[in-house]
PDB file of C-alpha atoms in Angstrom:
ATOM      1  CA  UNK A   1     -10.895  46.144   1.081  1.00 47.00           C
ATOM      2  CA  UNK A   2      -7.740  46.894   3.568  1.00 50.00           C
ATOM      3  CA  UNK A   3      -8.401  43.195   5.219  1.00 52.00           C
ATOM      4  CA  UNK A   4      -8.458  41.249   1.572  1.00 51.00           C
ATOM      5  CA  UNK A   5      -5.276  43.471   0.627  1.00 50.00           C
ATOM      6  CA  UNK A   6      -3.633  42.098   3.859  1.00 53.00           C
ATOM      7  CA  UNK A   7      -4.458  38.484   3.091  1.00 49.00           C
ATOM      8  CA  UNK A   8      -2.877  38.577  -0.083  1.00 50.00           C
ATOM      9  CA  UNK A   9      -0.110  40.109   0.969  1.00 56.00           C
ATOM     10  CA  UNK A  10       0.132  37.495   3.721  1.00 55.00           C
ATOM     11  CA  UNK A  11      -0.142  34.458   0.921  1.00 53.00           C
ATOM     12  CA  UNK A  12       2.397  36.454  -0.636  1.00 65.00           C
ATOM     13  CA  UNK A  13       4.940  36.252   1.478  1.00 63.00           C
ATOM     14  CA  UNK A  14       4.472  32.662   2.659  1.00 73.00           C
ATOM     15  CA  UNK A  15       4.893  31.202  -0.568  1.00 76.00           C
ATOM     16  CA  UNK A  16       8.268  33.667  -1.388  1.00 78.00           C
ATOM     17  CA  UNK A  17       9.519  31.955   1.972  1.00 82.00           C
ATOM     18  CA  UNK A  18       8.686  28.936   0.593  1.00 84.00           C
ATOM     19  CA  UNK A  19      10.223  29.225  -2.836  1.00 87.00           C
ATOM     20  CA  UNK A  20      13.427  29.907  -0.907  1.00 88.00           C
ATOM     21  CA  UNK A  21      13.382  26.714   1.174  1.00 89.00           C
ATOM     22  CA  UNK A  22      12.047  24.552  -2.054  1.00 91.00           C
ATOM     23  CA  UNK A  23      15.668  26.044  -3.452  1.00 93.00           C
ATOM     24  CA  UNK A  24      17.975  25.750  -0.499  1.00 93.00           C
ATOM     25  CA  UNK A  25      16.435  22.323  -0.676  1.00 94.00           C
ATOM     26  CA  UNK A  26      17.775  21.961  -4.022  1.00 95.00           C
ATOM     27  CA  UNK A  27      21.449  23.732  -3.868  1.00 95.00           C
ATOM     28  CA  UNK A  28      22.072  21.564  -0.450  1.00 94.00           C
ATOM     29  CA  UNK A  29      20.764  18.460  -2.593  1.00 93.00           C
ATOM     30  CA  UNK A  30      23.322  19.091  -5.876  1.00 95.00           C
ATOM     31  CA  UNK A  31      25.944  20.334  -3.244  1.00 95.00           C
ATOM     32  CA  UNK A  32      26.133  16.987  -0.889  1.00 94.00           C
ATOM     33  CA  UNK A  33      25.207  14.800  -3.793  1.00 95.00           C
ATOM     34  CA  UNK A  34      28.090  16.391  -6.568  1.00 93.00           C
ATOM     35  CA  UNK A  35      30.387  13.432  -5.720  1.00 92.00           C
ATOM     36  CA  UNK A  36      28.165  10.649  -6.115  1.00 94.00           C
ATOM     37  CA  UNK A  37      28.867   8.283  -9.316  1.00 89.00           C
ATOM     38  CA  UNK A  38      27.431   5.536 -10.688  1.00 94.00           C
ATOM     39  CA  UNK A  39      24.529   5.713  -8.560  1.00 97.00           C
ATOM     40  CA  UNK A  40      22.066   2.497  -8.087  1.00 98.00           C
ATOM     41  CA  UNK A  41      18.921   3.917  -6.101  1.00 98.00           C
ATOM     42  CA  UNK A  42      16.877   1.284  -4.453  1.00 98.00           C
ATOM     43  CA  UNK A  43      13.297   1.779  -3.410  1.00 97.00           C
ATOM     44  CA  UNK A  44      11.082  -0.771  -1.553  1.00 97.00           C
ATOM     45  CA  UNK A  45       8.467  -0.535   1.934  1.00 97.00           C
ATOM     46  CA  UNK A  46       9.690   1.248   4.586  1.00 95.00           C
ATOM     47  CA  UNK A  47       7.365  -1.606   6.975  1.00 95.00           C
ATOM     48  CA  UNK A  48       9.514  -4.521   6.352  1.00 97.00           C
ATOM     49  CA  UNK A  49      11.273  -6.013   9.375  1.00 97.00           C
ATOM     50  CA  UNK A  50      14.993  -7.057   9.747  1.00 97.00           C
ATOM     51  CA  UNK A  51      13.892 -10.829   9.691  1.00 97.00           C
ATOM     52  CA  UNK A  52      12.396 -10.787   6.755  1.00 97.00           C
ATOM     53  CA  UNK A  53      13.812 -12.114   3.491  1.00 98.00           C
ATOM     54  CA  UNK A  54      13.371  -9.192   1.256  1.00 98.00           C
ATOM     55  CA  UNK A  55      15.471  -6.918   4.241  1.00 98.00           C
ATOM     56  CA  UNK A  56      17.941  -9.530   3.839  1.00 98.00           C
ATOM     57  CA  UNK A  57      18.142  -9.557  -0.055  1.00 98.00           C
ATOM     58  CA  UNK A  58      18.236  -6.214  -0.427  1.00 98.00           C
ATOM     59  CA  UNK A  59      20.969  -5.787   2.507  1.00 98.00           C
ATOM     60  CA  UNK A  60      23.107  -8.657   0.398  1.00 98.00           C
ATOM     61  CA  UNK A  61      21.732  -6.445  -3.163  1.00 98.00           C
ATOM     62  CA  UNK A  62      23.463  -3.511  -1.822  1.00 98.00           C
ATOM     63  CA  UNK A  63      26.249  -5.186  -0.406  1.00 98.00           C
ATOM     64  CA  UNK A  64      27.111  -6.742  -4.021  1.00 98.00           C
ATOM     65  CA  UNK A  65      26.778  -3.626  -5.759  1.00 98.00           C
ATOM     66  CA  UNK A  66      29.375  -1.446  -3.383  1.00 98.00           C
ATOM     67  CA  UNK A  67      31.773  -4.082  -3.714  1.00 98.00           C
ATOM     68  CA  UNK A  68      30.587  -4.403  -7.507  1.00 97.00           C
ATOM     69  CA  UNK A  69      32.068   0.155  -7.167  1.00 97.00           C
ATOM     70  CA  UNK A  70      28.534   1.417  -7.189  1.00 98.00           C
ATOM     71  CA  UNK A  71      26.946   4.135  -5.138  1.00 98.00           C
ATOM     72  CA  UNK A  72      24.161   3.169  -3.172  1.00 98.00           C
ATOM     73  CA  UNK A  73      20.862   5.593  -2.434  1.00 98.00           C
ATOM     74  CA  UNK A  74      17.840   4.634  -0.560  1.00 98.00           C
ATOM     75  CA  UNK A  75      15.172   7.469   1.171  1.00 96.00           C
ATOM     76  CA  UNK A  76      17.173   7.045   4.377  1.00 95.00           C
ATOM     77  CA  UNK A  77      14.457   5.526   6.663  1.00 95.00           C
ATOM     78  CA  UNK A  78      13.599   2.191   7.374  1.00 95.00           C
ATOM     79  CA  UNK A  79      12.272  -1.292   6.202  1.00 97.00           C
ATOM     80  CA  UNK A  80      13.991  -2.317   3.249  1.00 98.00           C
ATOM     81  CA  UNK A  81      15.506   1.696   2.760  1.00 98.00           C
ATOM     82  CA  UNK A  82      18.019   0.920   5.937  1.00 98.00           C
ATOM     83  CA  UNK A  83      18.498  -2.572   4.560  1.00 98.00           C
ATOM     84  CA  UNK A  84      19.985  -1.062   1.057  1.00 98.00           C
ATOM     85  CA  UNK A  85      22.119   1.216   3.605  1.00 98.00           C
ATOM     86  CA  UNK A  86      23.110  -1.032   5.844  1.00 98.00           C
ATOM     87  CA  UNK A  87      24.519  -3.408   3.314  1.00 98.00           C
ATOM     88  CA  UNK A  88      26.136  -1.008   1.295  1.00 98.00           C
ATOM     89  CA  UNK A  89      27.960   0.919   4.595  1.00 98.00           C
ATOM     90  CA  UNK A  90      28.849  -2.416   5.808  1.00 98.00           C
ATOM     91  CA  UNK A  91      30.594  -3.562   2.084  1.00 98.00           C
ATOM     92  CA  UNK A  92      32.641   0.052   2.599  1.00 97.00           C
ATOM     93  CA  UNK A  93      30.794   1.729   0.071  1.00 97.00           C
ATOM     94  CA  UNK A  94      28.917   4.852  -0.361  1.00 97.00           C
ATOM     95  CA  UNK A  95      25.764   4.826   1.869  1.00 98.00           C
ATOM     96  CA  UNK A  96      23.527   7.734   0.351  1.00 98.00           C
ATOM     97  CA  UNK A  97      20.318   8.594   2.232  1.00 97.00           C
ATOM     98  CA  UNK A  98      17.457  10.956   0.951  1.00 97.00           C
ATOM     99  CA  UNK A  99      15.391  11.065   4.434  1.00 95.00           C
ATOM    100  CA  UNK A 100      11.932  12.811   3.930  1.00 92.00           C
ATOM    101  CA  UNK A 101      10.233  14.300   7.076  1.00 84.00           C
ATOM    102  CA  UNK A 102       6.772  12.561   7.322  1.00 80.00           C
ATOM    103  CA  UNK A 103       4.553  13.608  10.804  1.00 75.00           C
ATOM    104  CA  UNK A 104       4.037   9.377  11.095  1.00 69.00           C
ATOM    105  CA  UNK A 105       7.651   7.604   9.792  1.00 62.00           C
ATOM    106  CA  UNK A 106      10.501   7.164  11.993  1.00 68.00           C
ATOM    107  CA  UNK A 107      13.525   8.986  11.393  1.00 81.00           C
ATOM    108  CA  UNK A 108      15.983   8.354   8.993  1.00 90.00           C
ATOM    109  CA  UNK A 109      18.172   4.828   9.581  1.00 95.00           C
ATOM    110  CA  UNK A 110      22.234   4.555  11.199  1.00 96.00           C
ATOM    111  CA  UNK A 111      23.806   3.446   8.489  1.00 98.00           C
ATOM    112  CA  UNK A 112      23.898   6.310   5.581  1.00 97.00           C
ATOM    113  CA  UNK A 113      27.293   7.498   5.120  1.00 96.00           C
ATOM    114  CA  UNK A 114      25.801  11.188   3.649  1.00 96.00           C
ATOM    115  CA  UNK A 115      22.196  12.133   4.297  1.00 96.00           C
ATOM    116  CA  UNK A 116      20.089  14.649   3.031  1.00 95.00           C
ATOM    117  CA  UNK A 117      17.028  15.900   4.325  1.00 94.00           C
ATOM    118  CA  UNK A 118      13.977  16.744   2.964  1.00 94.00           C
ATOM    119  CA  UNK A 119      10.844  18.306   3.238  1.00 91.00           C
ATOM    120  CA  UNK A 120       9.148  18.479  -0.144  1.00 91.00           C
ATOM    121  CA  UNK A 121       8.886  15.158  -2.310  1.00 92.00           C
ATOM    122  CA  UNK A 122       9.646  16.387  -5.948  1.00 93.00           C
ATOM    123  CA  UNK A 123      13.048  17.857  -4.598  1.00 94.00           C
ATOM    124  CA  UNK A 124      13.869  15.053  -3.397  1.00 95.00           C
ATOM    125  CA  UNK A 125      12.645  12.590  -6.334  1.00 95.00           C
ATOM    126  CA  UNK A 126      15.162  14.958  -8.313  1.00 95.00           C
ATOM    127  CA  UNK A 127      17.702  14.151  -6.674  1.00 96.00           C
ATOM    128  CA  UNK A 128      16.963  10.656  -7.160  1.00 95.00           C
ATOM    129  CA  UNK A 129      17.151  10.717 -10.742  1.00 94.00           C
ATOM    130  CA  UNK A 130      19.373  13.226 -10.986  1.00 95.00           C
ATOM    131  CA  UNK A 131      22.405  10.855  -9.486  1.00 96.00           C
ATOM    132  CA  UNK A 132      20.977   7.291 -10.693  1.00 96.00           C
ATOM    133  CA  UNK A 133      22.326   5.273 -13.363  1.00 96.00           C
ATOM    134  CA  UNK A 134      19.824   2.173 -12.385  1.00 98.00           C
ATOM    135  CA  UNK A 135      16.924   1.748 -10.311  1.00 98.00           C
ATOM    136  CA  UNK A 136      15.457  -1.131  -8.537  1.00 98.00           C
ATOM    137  CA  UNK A 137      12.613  -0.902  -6.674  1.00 98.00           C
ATOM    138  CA  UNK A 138      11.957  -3.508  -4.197  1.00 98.00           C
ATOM    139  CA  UNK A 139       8.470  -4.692  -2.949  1.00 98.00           C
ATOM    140  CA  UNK A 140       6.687  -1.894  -1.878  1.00 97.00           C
ATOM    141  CA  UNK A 141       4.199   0.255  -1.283  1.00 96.00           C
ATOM    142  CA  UNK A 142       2.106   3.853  -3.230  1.00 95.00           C
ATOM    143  CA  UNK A 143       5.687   5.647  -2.761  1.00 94.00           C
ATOM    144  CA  UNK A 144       7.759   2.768  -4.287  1.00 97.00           C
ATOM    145  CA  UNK A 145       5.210   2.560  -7.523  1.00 97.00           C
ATOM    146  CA  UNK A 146       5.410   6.859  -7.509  1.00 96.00           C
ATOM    147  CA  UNK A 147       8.945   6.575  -7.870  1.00 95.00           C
ATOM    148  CA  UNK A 148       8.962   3.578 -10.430  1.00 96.00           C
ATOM    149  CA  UNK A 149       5.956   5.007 -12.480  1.00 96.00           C
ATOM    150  CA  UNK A 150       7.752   8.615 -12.510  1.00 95.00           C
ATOM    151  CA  UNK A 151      11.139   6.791 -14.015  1.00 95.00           C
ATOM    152  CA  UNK A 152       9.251   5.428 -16.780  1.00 95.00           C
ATOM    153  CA  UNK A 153       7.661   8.667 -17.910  1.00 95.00           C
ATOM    154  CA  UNK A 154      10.580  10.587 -17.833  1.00 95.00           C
ATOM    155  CA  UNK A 155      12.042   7.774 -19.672  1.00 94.00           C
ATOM    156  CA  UNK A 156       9.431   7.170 -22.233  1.00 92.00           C
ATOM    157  CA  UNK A 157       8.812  11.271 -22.627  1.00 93.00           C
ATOM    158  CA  UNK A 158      12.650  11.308 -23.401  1.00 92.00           C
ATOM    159  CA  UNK A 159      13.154  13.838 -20.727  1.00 93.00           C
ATOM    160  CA  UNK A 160      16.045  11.882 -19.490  1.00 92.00           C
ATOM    161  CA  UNK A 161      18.354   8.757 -21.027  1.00 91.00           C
ATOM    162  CA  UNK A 162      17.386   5.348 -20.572  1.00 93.00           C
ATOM    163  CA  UNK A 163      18.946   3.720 -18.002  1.00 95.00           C
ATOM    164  CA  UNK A 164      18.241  -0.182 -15.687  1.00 96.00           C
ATOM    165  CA  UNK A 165      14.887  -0.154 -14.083  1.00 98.00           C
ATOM    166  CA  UNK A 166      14.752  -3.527 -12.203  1.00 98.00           C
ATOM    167  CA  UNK A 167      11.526  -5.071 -10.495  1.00 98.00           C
ATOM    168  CA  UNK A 168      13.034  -7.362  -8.042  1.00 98.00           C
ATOM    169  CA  UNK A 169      10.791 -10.173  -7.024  1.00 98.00           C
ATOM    170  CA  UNK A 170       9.138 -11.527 -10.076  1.00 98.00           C
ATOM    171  CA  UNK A 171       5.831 -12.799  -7.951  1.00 97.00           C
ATOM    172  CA  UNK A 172       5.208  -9.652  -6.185  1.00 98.00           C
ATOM    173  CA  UNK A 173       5.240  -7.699  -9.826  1.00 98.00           C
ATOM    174  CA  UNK A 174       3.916 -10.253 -11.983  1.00 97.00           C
ATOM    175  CA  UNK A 175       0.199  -8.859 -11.116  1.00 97.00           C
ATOM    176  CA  UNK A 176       1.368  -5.783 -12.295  1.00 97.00           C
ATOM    177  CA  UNK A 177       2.764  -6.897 -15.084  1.00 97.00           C
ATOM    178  CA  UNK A 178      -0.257  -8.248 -16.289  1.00 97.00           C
ATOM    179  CA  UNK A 179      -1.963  -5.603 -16.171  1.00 97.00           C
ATOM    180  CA  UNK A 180       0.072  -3.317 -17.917  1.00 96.00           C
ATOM    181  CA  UNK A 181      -0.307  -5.794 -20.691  1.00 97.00           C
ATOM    182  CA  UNK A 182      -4.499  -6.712 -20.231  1.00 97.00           C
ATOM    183  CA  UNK A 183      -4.978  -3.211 -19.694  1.00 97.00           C
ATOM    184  CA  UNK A 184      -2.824  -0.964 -20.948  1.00 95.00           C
ATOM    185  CA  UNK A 185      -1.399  -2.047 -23.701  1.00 96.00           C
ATOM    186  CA  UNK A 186      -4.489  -4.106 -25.183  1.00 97.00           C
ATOM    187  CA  UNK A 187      -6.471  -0.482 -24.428  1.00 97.00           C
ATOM    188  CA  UNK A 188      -3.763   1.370 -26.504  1.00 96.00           C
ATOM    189  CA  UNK A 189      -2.714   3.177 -24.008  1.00 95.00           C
ATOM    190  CA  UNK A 190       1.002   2.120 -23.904  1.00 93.00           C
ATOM    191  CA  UNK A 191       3.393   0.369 -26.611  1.00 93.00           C
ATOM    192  CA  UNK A 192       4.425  -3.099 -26.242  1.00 94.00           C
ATOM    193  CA  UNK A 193       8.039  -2.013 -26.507  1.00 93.00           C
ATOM    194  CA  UNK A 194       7.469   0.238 -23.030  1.00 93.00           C
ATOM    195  CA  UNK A 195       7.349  -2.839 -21.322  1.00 94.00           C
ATOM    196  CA  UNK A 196      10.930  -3.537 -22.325  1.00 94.00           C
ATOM    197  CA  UNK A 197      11.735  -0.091 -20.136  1.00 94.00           C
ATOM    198  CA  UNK A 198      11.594  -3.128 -17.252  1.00 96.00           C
ATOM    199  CA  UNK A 199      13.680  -5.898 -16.294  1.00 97.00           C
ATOM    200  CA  UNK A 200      12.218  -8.511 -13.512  1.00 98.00           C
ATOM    201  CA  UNK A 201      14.975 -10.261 -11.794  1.00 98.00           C
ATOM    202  CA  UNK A 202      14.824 -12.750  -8.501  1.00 98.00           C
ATOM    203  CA  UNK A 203      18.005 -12.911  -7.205  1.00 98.00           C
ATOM    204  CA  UNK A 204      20.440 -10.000  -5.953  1.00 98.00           C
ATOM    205  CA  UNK A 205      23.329 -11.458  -7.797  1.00 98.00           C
ATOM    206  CA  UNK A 206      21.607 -11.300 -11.005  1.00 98.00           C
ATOM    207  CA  UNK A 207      20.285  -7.674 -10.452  1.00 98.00           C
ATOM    208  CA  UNK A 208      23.742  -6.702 -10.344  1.00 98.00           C
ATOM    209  CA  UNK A 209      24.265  -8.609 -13.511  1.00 98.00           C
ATOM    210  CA  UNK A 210      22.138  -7.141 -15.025  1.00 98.00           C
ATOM    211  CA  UNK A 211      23.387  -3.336 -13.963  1.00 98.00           C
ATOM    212  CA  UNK A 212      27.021  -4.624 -15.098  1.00 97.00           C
ATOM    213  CA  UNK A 213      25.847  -5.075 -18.348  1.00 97.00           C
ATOM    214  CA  UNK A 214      24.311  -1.924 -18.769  1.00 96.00           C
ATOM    215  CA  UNK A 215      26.134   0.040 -16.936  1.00 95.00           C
ATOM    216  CA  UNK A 216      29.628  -0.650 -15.916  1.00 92.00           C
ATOM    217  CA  UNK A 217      31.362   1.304 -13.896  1.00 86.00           C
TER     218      UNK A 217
END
């Protein structure tokens, strides 16, 4: 009986120490983020190299939308989330990184003008929200579609206002797109309209277009 009493008191305590990290997590997040406006987060594979085309749009995407007086936020590590910081630190604008420690990811990139670091994912997908007034997720991987798919519930649930959710590279989401449609929305599982929550565009210039219109600064 004493030893079970101990192990609960032991679980205890571990997750009390960890409720206090999950919120000094949260008050360092509102704290370095509380002078970010008109936020644009951009999501996209952290695997793509500084050759390719994609790191190249997005670095000219970012570039256009600091000059365009829009904050820039990426996760902070690399692939196409340094290209969005390295084009928006190199236009003179703000360079916003929310870095994630993962055991197999490099660190986070050169070029964010704040960082913040985190250790658990829905603190940090807060903050993502929290200080966007657009999204546009990039071609990427399962954390680029958990960050795209949690926008549109939050959006579609009404648990936030609506705001630009761009797909950026109409090839890479077209097979997507279709499906939503053959599956989803033939199946009844989603509205037409929801699809309208989206906005494919090819070119950086008219992502930012796009934003403009929706959201000027």
């Amino acid at each position: 009986m004493s030893e079970r009493q101990f192990l609960i008191d032991q679980l205890s305590m571990q997750e009390s120490w960890r409720l206090f990290r999950i919120m000094a997590e949260v008050v360092d997040g509102f704290d370095t983020m509380s002078e970010i406006r008109n936020g644009v987060s951009i999501f996209g594979s952290a695997r793509v190299t500084p050759d390719s085309e994609l790191y190249q749009d997005t670095v000219k995407l970012a570039s256009l939308l600091s000059k365009a007086g829009y904050d820039v936020i990426s996760g902070g590590g690399p692939g196409l989330m340094e290209a969005a910081n390295k084009g928006a630190k190199e236009a003179g604008g703000e360079s916003v990184g929310l870095h994630i420690e993962l055991p197999h990811e490099q660190g986070a990139n050169p070029y964010c003008t704040t960082r913040v670091d985190f250790r658990y994912f829905f603190v940090r997908k807060l903050m993502f929200v929290k200080y966007a007034t657009a999204y546009v997720a990039m071609p990427g991987g399962f954390g680029t579609l958990d960050e795209l798919s949690e926008a549109l519930v939050l959006i579609q649930t009404e648990r936030i206002k609506k705001f630009p959710i761009v797909l950026y590279d109409s090839s890479y989401w077209a097979g997507l797109i279709d499906w939503f449609k053959d599956q989803l929305i033939a199946g009844g599982f989603a509205k037409e309209h929801d699809l309208d929550l989206m906005k494919i565009c090819d070119t950086p210039e008219e992502v930012v277009s796009f934003i403009q219109e929706n959201v000027p600064c």
